[in-house]
Short mmCIF file of C-alpha atoms in Angstrom, two decimals:
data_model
loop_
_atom_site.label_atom_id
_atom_site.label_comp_id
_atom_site.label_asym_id
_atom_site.label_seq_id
_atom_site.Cartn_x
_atom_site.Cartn_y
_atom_site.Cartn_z
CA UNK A 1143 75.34 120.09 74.44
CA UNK A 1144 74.72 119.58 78.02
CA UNK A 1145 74.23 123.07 80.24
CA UNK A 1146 75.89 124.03 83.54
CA UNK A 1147 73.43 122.59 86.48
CA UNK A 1148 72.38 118.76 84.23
CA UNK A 1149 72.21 116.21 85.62
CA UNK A 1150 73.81 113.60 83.54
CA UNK A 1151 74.88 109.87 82.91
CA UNK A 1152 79.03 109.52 81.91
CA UNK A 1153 79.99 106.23 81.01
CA UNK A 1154 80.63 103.90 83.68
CA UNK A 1155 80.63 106.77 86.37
CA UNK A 1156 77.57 106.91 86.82
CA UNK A 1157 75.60 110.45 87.64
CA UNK A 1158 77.41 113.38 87.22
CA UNK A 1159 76.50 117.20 87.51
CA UNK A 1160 77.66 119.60 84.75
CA UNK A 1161 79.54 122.23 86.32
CA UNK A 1162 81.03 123.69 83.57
CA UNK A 1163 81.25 123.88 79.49
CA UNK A 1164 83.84 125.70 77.71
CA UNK A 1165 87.52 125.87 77.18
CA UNK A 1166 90.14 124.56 79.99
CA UNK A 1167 93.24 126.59 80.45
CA UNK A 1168 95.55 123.58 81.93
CA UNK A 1169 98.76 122.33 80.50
CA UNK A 1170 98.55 119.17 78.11
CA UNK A 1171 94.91 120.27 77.41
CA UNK A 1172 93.92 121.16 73.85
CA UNK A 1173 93.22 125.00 74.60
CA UNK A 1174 90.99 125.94 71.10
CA UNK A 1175 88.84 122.44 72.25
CA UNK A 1176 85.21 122.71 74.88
CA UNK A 1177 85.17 120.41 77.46
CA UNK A 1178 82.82 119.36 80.18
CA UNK A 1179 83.97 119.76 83.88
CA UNK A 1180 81.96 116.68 85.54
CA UNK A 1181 81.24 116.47 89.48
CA UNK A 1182 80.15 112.61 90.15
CA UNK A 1183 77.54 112.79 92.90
CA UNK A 1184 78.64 110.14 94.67
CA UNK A 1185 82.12 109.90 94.08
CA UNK A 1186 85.02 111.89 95.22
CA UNK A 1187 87.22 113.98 92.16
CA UNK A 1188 86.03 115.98 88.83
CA UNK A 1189 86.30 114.94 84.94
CA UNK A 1190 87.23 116.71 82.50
CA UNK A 1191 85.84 115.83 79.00
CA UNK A 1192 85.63 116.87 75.42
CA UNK A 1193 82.36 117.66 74.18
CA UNK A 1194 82.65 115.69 71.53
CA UNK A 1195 84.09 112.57 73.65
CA UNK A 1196 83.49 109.02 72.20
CA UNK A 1197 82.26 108.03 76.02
CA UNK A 1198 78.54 107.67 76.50
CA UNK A 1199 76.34 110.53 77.94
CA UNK A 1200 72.50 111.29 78.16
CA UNK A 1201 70.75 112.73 80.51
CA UNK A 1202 69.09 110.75 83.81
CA UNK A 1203 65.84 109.65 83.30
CA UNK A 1204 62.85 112.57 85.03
CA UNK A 1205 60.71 111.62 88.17
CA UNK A 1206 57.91 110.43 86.25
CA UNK A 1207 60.64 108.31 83.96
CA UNK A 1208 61.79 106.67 86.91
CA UNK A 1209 58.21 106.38 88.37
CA UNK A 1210 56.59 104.54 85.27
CA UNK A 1211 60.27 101.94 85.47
CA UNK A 1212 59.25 101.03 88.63
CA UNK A 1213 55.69 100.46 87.89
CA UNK A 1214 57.07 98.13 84.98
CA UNK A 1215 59.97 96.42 87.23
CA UNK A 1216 57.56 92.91 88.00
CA UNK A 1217 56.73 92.45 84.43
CA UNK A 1218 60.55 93.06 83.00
CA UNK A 1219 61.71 89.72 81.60
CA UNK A 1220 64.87 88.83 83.25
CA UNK A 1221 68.66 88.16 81.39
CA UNK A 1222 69.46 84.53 81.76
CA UNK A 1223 72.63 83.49 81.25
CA UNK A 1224 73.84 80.26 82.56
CA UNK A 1225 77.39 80.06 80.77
CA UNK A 1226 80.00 79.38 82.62
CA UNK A 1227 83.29 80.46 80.83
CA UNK A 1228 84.07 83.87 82.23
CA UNK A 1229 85.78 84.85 78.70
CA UNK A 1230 82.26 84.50 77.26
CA UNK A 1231 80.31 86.03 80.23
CA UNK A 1232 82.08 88.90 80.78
CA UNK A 1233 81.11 90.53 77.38
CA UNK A 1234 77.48 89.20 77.51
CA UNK A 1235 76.84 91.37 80.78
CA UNK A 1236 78.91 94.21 79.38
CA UNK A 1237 76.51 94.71 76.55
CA UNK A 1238 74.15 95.49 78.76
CA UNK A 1239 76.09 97.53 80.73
CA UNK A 1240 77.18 99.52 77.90
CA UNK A 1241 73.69 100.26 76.63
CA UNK A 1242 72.77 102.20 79.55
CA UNK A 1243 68.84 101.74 79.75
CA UNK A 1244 67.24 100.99 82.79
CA UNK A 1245 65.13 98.48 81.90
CA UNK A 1246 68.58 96.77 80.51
CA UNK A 1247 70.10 97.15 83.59
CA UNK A 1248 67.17 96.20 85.86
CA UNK A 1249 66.39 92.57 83.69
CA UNK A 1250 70.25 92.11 84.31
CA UNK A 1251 69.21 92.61 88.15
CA UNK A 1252 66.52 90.38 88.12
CA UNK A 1253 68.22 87.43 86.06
CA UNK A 1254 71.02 87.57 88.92
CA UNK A 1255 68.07 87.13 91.36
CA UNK A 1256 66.88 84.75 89.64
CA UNK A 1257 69.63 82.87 89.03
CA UNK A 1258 70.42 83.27 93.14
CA UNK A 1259 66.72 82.27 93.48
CA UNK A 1260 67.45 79.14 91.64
CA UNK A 1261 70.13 77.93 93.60
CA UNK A 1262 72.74 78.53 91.15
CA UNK A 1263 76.20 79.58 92.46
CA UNK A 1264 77.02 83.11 91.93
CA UNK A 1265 80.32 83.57 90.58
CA UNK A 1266 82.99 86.75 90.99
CA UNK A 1267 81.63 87.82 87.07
CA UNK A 1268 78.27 87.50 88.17
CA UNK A 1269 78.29 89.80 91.39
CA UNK A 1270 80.55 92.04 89.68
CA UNK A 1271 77.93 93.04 87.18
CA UNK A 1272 75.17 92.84 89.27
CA UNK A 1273 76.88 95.77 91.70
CA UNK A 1274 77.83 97.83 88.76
CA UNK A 1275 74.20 97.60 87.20
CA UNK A 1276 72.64 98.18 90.85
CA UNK A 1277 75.05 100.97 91.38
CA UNK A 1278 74.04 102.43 88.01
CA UNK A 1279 70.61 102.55 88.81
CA UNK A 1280 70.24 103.54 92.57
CA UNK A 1281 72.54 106.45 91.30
CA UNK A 1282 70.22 107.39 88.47
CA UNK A 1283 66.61 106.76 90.42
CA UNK A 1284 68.58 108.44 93.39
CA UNK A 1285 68.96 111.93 91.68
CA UNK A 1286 66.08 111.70 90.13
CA UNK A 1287 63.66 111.43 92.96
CA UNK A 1288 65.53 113.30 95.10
CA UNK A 1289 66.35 110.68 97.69
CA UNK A 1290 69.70 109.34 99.45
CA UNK A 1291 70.91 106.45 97.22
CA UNK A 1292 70.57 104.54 100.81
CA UNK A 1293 66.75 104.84 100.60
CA UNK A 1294 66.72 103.47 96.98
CA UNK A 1295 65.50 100.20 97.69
CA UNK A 1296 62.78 101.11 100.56
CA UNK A 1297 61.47 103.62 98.09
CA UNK A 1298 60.93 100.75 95.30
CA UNK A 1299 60.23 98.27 97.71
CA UNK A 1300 57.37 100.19 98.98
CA UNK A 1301 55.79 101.74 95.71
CA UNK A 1302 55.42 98.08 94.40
CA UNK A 1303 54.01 96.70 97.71
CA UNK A 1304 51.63 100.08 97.75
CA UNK A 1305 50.55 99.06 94.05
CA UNK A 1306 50.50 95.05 94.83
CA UNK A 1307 52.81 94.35 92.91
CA UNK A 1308 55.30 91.42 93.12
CA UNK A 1309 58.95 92.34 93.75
CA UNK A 1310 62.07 90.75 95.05
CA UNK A 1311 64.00 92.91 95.97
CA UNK A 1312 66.66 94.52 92.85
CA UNK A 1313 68.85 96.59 94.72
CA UNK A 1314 70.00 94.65 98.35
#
């Protein structure tokens, strides 16, 4: 069980705080059931979930977690995918999505680069998932080292270029 003050990943959403645990008193609501009361940092509203929900949580990755990803970010093999029926590309990016690991989500960020650095057309699917993967982690690696999600990017840019390291750029 998460505690009041965690920082957490839920679903799709991306980073939330835990504001509260414990029983809701609102109509429709299963009163005898604990729920989490979820603020998304950086989107407007609350969610209210069961403990127990079927959605995906963990908690985001620490500084030196997020540190050490970045550190690995040249040498993470890239997703290719070159198929062009969107009924069949769709799912293959959502698996990734729906794993929620960084290094999942940033090889699906550098096989759209690469695929853009390859002259290849990007299509609606393709940019799609490569905002909700970016979005995913400049939320995560935001919280985590305690930086606007704007200055995301510099901040990785400029750890690999400190460390000589080749980058292209993830999160543009």
């Amino acid at each position: 069980m998460y505690k009041i003050g965690e920082f957490i990943i839920y679903g799709n959403d991306g980073v939330c705080e835990v504001e509260n645990v414990g029983l809701l008193n609102m109509s429709g609501i299963n009163k005898n059931r604990d729920y989490y009361t979820l603020k998304p940092i950086n989107k407007s509203g609350k969610i209210f979930t069961p403990v127990d929900t079927g959605v995906f949580m963990r908690l985001i990755s620490t500084y030196e977690e997020v540190q050490q990803l970045i550190e690995l970010i040249p040498s993470i093999k890239e997703v290719e995918c070159n198929e062009k029926n969107t009924r069949l590309l769709q799912p293959y990016y959502e698996k990734f999505i729906k794993t929620h690991d960084c290094v999942d989500l940033l090889a699906l960020i550098s096989g759209f680069y690469k695929k853009k650095a390859d002259g290849k057309k990007m299509g609606q699917i393709d940019e799609k998932y490569m905002r909700i993967a970016q979005g995913l982690i400049k939320d995560e690696f935001s919280v985590a080292l305690g930086i606007p999600i704007e200055e995301v990017e510099s901040y990785i840019t400029e750890k690999i270029s400190d460390s000589n390291m080749s980058y292209s750029g993830y999160l543009k």
